[in-house]
């Protein structure tokens, strides 16, 4: 028992030193600028992933239900809406997934969420039937509900600039959704069968931003402070038990 307590103390002390070193590390003076650029592009991907399917609903129903299944458009639209409810039980996993960011940190989930949004968009781009489309769409809808980029904005900003920074990034993200009609006019050229290609651009943005977040984004100080308090309290408790 005593050996287990000693090992626990050593592990907690080692992690505490590592966390405090990370917290005290000096950041590049331009860090906040490129961090918010990354977060803005991630937010654009998030906004596009959450709205793009609505804008292409007619194209999706026409391809997957009218052409592939020979259904009337109205019947296909009704079935498409009904199938959408099948993915709702997946949202229950949010109860288990979201709290993991409090345990392992914000950065891993900023990367994972962005990567999975990109993957969902890419699967829709590749989809030739409703089944692959639903997998990609479900993955997108699950990931956009977490908004880890919002957590980053709030936790990396000081109290005076928090609301302003969030408003600026949100405005940029909303303006970024104008990419969809722009891509419709340029890449798709209003040819109904080419709707898939519009999904490719936000998918690429998602993949690239996931890589940038992995390489350049640092864990938030708010998480470090909270984790350090937990570690210090746990370390004190193990000492008192000896």
Short mmCIF file of N, CA and C in Angstrom, two decimals, residues 80-206:
data_model
loop_
_atom_site.label_atom_id
_atom_site.label_comp_id
_atom_site.label_asym_id
_atom_site.label_seq_id
_atom_site.Cartn_x
_atom_site.Cartn_y
_atom_site.Cartn_z
N UNK A 80 -35.87 11.02 -46.83
CA UNK A 80 -34.61 11.65 -46.44
C UNK A 80 -34.73 12.31 -45.07
N UNK A 81 -35.86 12.99 -44.84
CA UNK A 81 -36.10 13.62 -43.53
C UNK A 81 -36.23 12.57 -42.44
N UNK A 82 -36.90 11.46 -42.74
CA UNK A 82 -37.07 10.40 -41.74
C UNK A 82 -35.74 9.73 -41.41
N UNK A 83 -34.91 9.50 -42.43
CA UNK A 83 -33.60 8.88 -42.20
C UNK A 83 -32.74 9.76 -41.31
N UNK A 84 -32.91 11.08 -41.45
CA UNK A 84 -32.13 12.00 -40.63
C UNK A 84 -32.31 11.77 -39.15
N UNK A 85 -33.49 11.31 -38.73
CA UNK A 85 -33.75 11.07 -37.31
C UNK A 85 -32.98 9.86 -36.78
N UNK A 86 -32.55 8.98 -37.68
CA UNK A 86 -31.83 7.78 -37.25
C UNK A 86 -30.51 8.15 -36.58
N UNK A 87 -29.91 9.26 -37.04
CA UNK A 87 -28.61 9.67 -36.49
C UNK A 87 -28.72 10.34 -35.13
N UNK A 88 -29.93 10.69 -34.71
CA UNK A 88 -30.10 11.42 -33.46
C UNK A 88 -29.61 10.65 -32.22
N UNK A 89 -29.84 9.31 -32.14
CA UNK A 89 -29.34 8.59 -30.97
C UNK A 89 -27.82 8.70 -30.77
N UNK A 90 -27.10 8.97 -31.87
CA UNK A 90 -25.65 9.11 -31.76
C UNK A 90 -25.30 10.30 -30.87
N UNK A 91 -26.17 11.31 -30.85
CA UNK A 91 -25.90 12.50 -30.03
C UNK A 91 -25.85 12.17 -28.54
N UNK A 92 -26.40 11.03 -28.14
CA UNK A 92 -26.33 10.62 -26.73
C UNK A 92 -24.88 10.45 -26.29
N UNK A 93 -24.01 10.10 -27.24
CA UNK A 93 -22.60 9.91 -26.93
C UNK A 93 -21.93 11.21 -26.46
N UNK A 94 -22.58 12.35 -26.72
CA UNK A 94 -22.04 13.63 -26.25
C UNK A 94 -21.85 13.62 -24.75
N UNK A 95 -22.76 12.94 -24.03
CA UNK A 95 -22.68 12.87 -22.57
C UNK A 95 -21.34 12.31 -22.13
N UNK A 96 -20.81 11.36 -22.90
CA UNK A 96 -19.54 10.71 -22.54
C UNK A 96 -18.34 11.39 -23.20
N UNK A 97 -18.57 11.94 -24.38
CA UNK A 97 -17.45 12.51 -25.16
C UNK A 97 -17.03 13.88 -24.67
N UNK A 98 -17.99 14.75 -24.45
CA UNK A 98 -17.67 16.14 -24.12
C UNK A 98 -16.85 16.29 -22.84
N UNK A 99 -17.15 15.56 -21.74
CA UNK A 99 -16.36 15.72 -20.51
C UNK A 99 -14.90 15.30 -20.64
N UNK A 100 -14.56 14.56 -21.70
CA UNK A 100 -13.18 14.12 -21.87
C UNK A 100 -12.22 15.30 -22.03
N UNK A 101 -12.72 16.43 -22.55
CA UNK A 101 -11.88 17.62 -22.72
C UNK A 101 -11.44 18.19 -21.37
N UNK A 102 -12.23 17.94 -20.32
CA UNK A 102 -11.84 18.41 -18.98
C UNK A 102 -10.76 17.52 -18.37
N UNK A 103 -10.67 16.30 -18.88
CA UNK A 103 -9.67 15.37 -18.35
C UNK A 103 -8.36 15.41 -19.13
N UNK A 104 -8.47 15.44 -20.46
CA UNK A 104 -7.28 15.32 -21.30
C UNK A 104 -6.83 16.64 -21.93
N UNK A 105 -7.65 17.68 -21.83
CA UNK A 105 -7.24 18.97 -22.37
C UNK A 105 -8.08 19.39 -23.56
N UNK A 106 -8.00 20.67 -23.87
CA UNK A 106 -8.78 21.22 -24.98
C UNK A 106 -8.14 20.93 -26.33
N UNK A 107 -6.82 21.00 -26.38
CA UNK A 107 -6.14 20.86 -27.67
C UNK A 107 -6.41 19.54 -28.38
N UNK A 108 -6.32 18.38 -27.69
CA UNK A 108 -6.57 17.13 -28.41
C UNK A 108 -7.93 17.10 -29.09
N UNK A 109 -8.92 17.69 -28.44
CA UNK A 109 -10.27 17.63 -28.99
C UNK A 109 -10.52 18.72 -30.02
N UNK A 110 -9.76 19.82 -29.95
CA UNK A 110 -9.80 20.79 -31.04
C UNK A 110 -9.31 20.13 -32.32
N UNK A 111 -8.23 19.37 -32.21
CA UNK A 111 -7.66 18.66 -33.37
C UNK A 111 -8.59 17.56 -33.85
N UNK A 112 -9.07 16.72 -32.91
CA UNK A 112 -9.92 15.59 -33.28
C UNK A 112 -11.23 16.07 -33.91
N UNK A 113 -11.86 17.06 -33.29
CA UNK A 113 -13.14 17.56 -33.82
C UNK A 113 -12.99 18.13 -35.23
N UNK A 114 -11.92 18.92 -35.42
CA UNK A 114 -11.70 19.52 -36.74
C UNK A 114 -11.39 18.46 -37.78
N UNK A 115 -10.56 17.49 -37.41
CA UNK A 115 -10.21 16.41 -38.32
C UNK A 115 -11.44 15.59 -38.71
N UNK A 116 -12.30 15.30 -37.73
CA UNK A 116 -13.50 14.50 -38.00
C UNK A 116 -14.53 15.28 -38.81
N UNK A 117 -14.61 16.60 -38.59
CA UNK A 117 -15.49 17.41 -39.45
C UNK A 117 -15.01 17.33 -40.90
N UNK A 118 -13.71 17.46 -41.09
CA UNK A 118 -13.14 17.34 -42.43
C UNK A 118 -13.39 15.97 -43.02
N UNK A 119 -13.26 14.93 -42.19
CA UNK A 119 -13.49 13.56 -42.67
C UNK A 119 -14.95 13.37 -43.07
N UNK A 120 -15.87 13.90 -42.26
CA UNK A 120 -17.29 13.80 -42.59
C UNK A 120 -17.60 14.48 -43.91
N UNK A 121 -17.06 15.67 -44.11
CA UNK A 121 -17.25 16.39 -45.37
C UNK A 121 -16.66 15.61 -46.55
N UNK A 122 -15.51 14.99 -46.31
CA UNK A 122 -14.84 14.24 -47.38
C UNK A 122 -15.63 12.98 -47.73
N UNK A 123 -16.24 12.33 -46.74
CA UNK A 123 -17.06 11.15 -47.01
C UNK A 123 -18.28 11.52 -47.85
N UNK A 124 -18.88 12.68 -47.55
CA UNK A 124 -20.02 13.13 -48.37
C UNK A 124 -19.54 13.42 -49.79
N UNK A 125 -18.38 13.99 -49.93
CA UNK A 125 -17.81 14.25 -51.26
C UNK A 125 -17.66 12.94 -52.05
N UNK A 126 -17.26 11.87 -51.36
CA UNK A 126 -17.05 10.58 -52.02
C UNK A 126 -18.33 9.77 -52.18
N UNK A 127 -19.39 10.15 -51.49
CA UNK A 127 -20.58 9.30 -51.40
C UNK A 127 -21.23 9.08 -52.77
N UNK A 128 -21.55 7.83 -53.01
CA UNK A 128 -22.28 7.45 -54.22
C UNK A 128 -23.66 6.89 -53.87
N UNK A 129 -23.92 6.73 -52.59
CA UNK A 129 -25.23 6.26 -52.14
C UNK A 129 -25.57 6.93 -50.81
N UNK A 130 -26.79 6.74 -50.37
CA UNK A 130 -27.27 7.42 -49.17
C UNK A 130 -26.57 6.92 -47.91
N UNK A 131 -26.04 5.69 -47.94
CA UNK A 131 -25.44 5.11 -46.74
C UNK A 131 -24.12 5.81 -46.39
N UNK A 132 -23.27 5.99 -47.39
CA UNK A 132 -22.01 6.70 -47.15
C UNK A 132 -22.30 8.16 -46.78
N UNK A 133 -23.30 8.73 -47.45
CA UNK A 133 -23.67 10.11 -47.14
C UNK A 133 -24.09 10.23 -45.67
N UNK A 134 -24.88 9.29 -45.18
CA UNK A 134 -25.37 9.35 -43.80
C UNK A 134 -24.23 9.19 -42.79
N UNK A 135 -23.25 8.37 -43.14
CA UNK A 135 -22.09 8.22 -42.24
C UNK A 135 -21.34 9.55 -42.13
N UNK A 136 -21.08 10.16 -43.28
CA UNK A 136 -20.40 11.44 -43.28
C UNK A 136 -21.21 12.53 -42.61
N UNK A 137 -22.52 12.57 -42.89
CA UNK A 137 -23.38 13.59 -42.29
C UNK A 137 -23.51 13.43 -40.79
N UNK A 138 -23.60 12.19 -40.32
CA UNK A 138 -23.68 11.94 -38.88
C UNK A 138 -22.41 12.36 -38.17
N UNK A 139 -21.26 12.06 -38.79
CA UNK A 139 -19.98 12.46 -38.22
C UNK A 139 -19.87 13.98 -38.12
N UNK A 140 -20.31 14.67 -39.15
CA UNK A 140 -20.29 16.14 -39.14
C UNK A 140 -21.18 16.69 -38.04
N UNK A 141 -22.42 16.22 -37.98
CA UNK A 141 -23.38 16.76 -37.02
C UNK A 141 -22.95 16.49 -35.58
N UNK A 142 -22.29 15.36 -35.35
CA UNK A 142 -21.81 15.05 -34.00
C UNK A 142 -20.69 16.00 -33.59
N UNK A 143 -19.77 16.27 -34.51
CA UNK A 143 -18.61 17.09 -34.18
C UNK A 143 -18.93 18.58 -34.08
N UNK A 144 -19.84 19.07 -34.90
CA UNK A 144 -20.13 20.52 -34.86
C UNK A 144 -20.82 20.91 -33.57
N UNK A 145 -21.38 19.95 -32.85
CA UNK A 145 -22.10 20.27 -31.61
C UNK A 145 -21.17 20.59 -30.44
N UNK A 146 -19.87 20.35 -30.61
CA UNK A 146 -18.94 20.52 -29.49
C UNK A 146 -18.31 21.91 -29.42
N UNK A 147 -18.12 22.55 -30.56
CA UNK A 147 -17.64 23.94 -30.59
C UNK A 147 -16.40 24.16 -29.73
N UNK A 148 -15.39 23.30 -29.89
CA UNK A 148 -14.17 23.46 -29.10
C UNK A 148 -13.44 24.74 -29.45
N UNK A 149 -13.62 25.23 -30.67
CA UNK A 149 -13.00 26.50 -31.03
C UNK A 149 -13.57 27.65 -30.20
N UNK A 150 -14.84 27.55 -29.82
CA UNK A 150 -15.44 28.57 -28.95
C UNK A 150 -14.81 28.54 -27.56
N UNK A 151 -14.58 27.33 -27.06
CA UNK A 151 -13.92 27.18 -25.76
C UNK A 151 -12.53 27.81 -25.79
N UNK A 152 -11.81 27.58 -26.88
CA UNK A 152 -10.48 28.16 -27.04
C UNK A 152 -10.54 29.69 -27.03
N UNK A 153 -11.48 30.25 -27.78
CA UNK A 153 -11.60 31.71 -27.84
C UNK A 153 -11.84 32.29 -26.45
N UNK A 154 -12.76 31.69 -25.70
CA UNK A 154 -13.12 32.20 -24.38
C UNK A 154 -12.00 32.00 -23.36
N UNK A 155 -11.30 30.87 -23.44
CA UNK A 155 -10.27 30.58 -22.44
C UNK A 155 -8.92 31.23 -22.75
N UNK A 156 -8.71 31.61 -24.01
CA UNK A 156 -7.45 32.26 -24.37
C UNK A 156 -7.54 33.79 -24.34
N UNK A 157 -8.74 34.31 -24.17
CA UNK A 157 -8.93 35.76 -24.13
C UNK A 157 -9.04 36.22 -22.67
N UNK A 158 -8.58 37.44 -22.41
CA UNK A 158 -8.77 37.98 -21.07
C UNK A 158 -10.21 38.45 -20.92
N UNK A 159 -10.60 38.79 -19.71
CA UNK A 159 -12.00 39.11 -19.43
C UNK A 159 -12.48 40.33 -20.24
N UNK A 160 -11.61 41.30 -20.46
CA UNK A 160 -12.02 42.52 -21.16
C UNK A 160 -12.26 42.29 -22.65
N UNK A 161 -11.50 41.38 -23.25
CA UNK A 161 -11.60 41.19 -24.71
C UNK A 161 -12.33 39.92 -25.11
N UNK A 162 -12.83 39.19 -24.13
CA UNK A 162 -13.44 37.88 -24.42
C UNK A 162 -14.64 38.01 -25.36
N UNK A 163 -15.59 38.87 -25.01
CA UNK A 163 -16.79 39.02 -25.83
C UNK A 163 -16.45 39.57 -27.21
N UNK A 164 -15.51 40.53 -27.24
CA UNK A 164 -15.12 41.13 -28.52
C UNK A 164 -14.47 40.11 -29.43
N UNK A 165 -13.54 39.32 -28.89
CA UNK A 165 -12.84 38.32 -29.70
C UNK A 165 -13.81 37.27 -30.24
N UNK A 166 -14.74 36.85 -29.38
CA UNK A 166 -15.71 35.85 -29.83
C UNK A 166 -16.58 36.42 -30.95
N UNK A 167 -17.01 37.67 -30.79
CA UNK A 167 -17.87 38.30 -31.80
C UNK A 167 -17.15 38.43 -33.13
N UNK A 168 -15.86 38.79 -33.08
CA UNK A 168 -15.09 38.96 -34.32
C UNK A 168 -14.94 37.62 -35.05
N UNK A 169 -14.53 36.59 -34.30
CA UNK A 169 -14.33 35.27 -34.92
C UNK A 169 -15.65 34.72 -35.44
N UNK A 170 -16.72 34.91 -34.68
CA UNK A 170 -18.05 34.44 -35.11
C UNK A 170 -18.47 35.14 -36.40
N UNK A 171 -18.23 36.45 -36.47
CA UNK A 171 -18.58 37.22 -37.67
C UNK A 171 -17.79 36.73 -38.88
N UNK A 172 -16.50 36.47 -38.68
CA UNK A 172 -15.66 35.95 -39.77
C UNK A 172 -16.18 34.59 -40.24
N UNK A 173 -16.58 33.75 -39.27
CA UNK A 173 -17.08 32.42 -39.62
C UNK A 173 -18.37 32.50 -40.42
N UNK A 174 -19.26 33.41 -40.02
CA UNK A 174 -20.53 33.56 -40.75
C UNK A 174 -20.27 34.07 -42.16
N UNK A 175 -19.37 35.03 -42.28
CA UNK A 175 -19.02 35.53 -43.62
C UNK A 175 -18.37 34.43 -44.45
N UNK A 176 -17.64 33.54 -43.77
CA UNK A 176 -16.98 32.44 -44.47
C UNK A 176 -17.95 31.48 -45.13
N UNK A 177 -19.18 31.42 -44.62
CA UNK A 177 -20.17 30.53 -45.23
C UNK A 177 -20.57 31.00 -46.62
N UNK A 178 -20.20 32.23 -46.96
CA UNK A 178 -20.45 32.72 -48.32
C UNK A 178 -19.63 31.94 -49.34
N UNK A 179 -18.66 31.15 -48.85
CA UNK A 179 -17.90 30.28 -49.75
C UNK A 179 -18.81 29.28 -50.46
N UNK A 180 -19.88 28.87 -49.79
CA UNK A 180 -20.75 27.85 -50.38
C UNK A 180 -21.39 28.34 -51.68
N UNK A 181 -22.10 29.47 -51.69
CA UNK A 181 -22.64 29.94 -52.98
C UNK A 181 -21.55 30.30 -53.99
N UNK A 182 -20.38 30.75 -53.48
CA UNK A 182 -19.27 31.05 -54.38
C UNK A 182 -18.77 29.78 -55.06
N UNK A 183 -18.63 28.70 -54.28
CA UNK A 183 -18.18 27.42 -54.83
C UNK A 183 -19.24 26.83 -55.76
N UNK A 184 -20.51 27.06 -55.41
CA UNK A 184 -21.59 26.59 -56.28
C UNK A 184 -21.50 27.23 -57.67
N UNK A 185 -21.15 28.50 -57.68
CA UNK A 185 -21.08 29.22 -58.95
C UNK A 185 -19.81 28.91 -59.73
N UNK A 186 -18.70 28.62 -59.03
CA UNK A 186 -17.42 28.42 -59.70
C UNK A 186 -17.13 26.94 -59.98
N UNK A 187 -17.09 26.12 -58.94
CA UNK A 187 -16.77 24.70 -59.12
C UNK A 187 -17.95 23.90 -59.64
N UNK A 188 -19.09 24.11 -59.03
CA UNK A 188 -20.28 23.36 -59.42
C UNK A 188 -20.90 23.92 -60.71
N UNK A 189 -20.78 25.22 -60.89
CA UNK A 189 -21.32 25.92 -62.07
C UNK A 189 -22.80 25.61 -62.28
N UNK A 190 -23.47 25.44 -61.09
CA UNK A 190 -24.92 25.20 -61.07
C UNK A 190 -25.35 23.95 -61.85
N UNK A 191 -24.38 23.01 -62.01
CA UNK A 191 -24.72 21.70 -62.59
C UNK A 191 -25.09 20.78 -61.43
N UNK A 192 -26.33 20.34 -61.39
CA UNK A 192 -26.87 19.62 -60.24
C UNK A 192 -26.02 18.41 -59.83
N UNK A 193 -25.53 17.66 -60.82
CA UNK A 193 -24.79 16.43 -60.53
C UNK A 193 -23.42 16.68 -59.88
N UNK A 194 -22.93 17.93 -59.90
CA UNK A 194 -21.59 18.23 -59.38
C UNK A 194 -21.63 18.79 -57.97
N UNK A 195 -22.72 18.58 -57.23
CA UNK A 195 -22.83 19.13 -55.90
C UNK A 195 -21.78 18.57 -54.94
N UNK A 196 -21.31 17.34 -55.21
CA UNK A 196 -20.32 16.71 -54.33
C UNK A 196 -19.05 17.55 -54.18
N UNK A 197 -18.63 18.17 -55.28
CA UNK A 197 -17.33 18.86 -55.29
C UNK A 197 -17.30 20.04 -54.32
N UNK A 198 -18.46 20.61 -54.02
CA UNK A 198 -18.51 21.74 -53.09
C UNK A 198 -18.08 21.30 -51.69
N UNK A 199 -18.32 20.04 -51.34
CA UNK A 199 -17.93 19.51 -50.03
C UNK A 199 -16.42 19.33 -49.91
N UNK A 200 -15.74 19.22 -51.02
CA UNK A 200 -14.31 18.94 -50.99
C UNK A 200 -13.51 20.10 -50.41
N UNK A 201 -13.88 21.33 -50.73
CA UNK A 201 -13.11 22.49 -50.27
C UNK A 201 -13.14 22.64 -48.75
N UNK A 202 -14.32 22.64 -48.09
CA UNK A 202 -14.29 22.70 -46.62
C UNK A 202 -13.64 21.48 -45.98
N UNK A 203 -13.71 20.32 -46.68
CA UNK A 203 -13.03 19.13 -46.16
C UNK A 203 -11.52 19.36 -46.12
N UNK A 204 -10.97 19.92 -47.18
CA UNK A 204 -9.54 20.22 -47.24
C UNK A 204 -9.17 21.25 -46.18
N UNK A 205 -10.00 22.28 -46.02
CA UNK A 205 -9.75 23.29 -44.99
C UNK A 205 -9.72 22.64 -43.62
N UNK A 206 -10.66 21.72 -43.37
CA UNK A 206 -10.71 21.02 -42.08
C UNK A 206 -9.46 20.20 -41.84
#
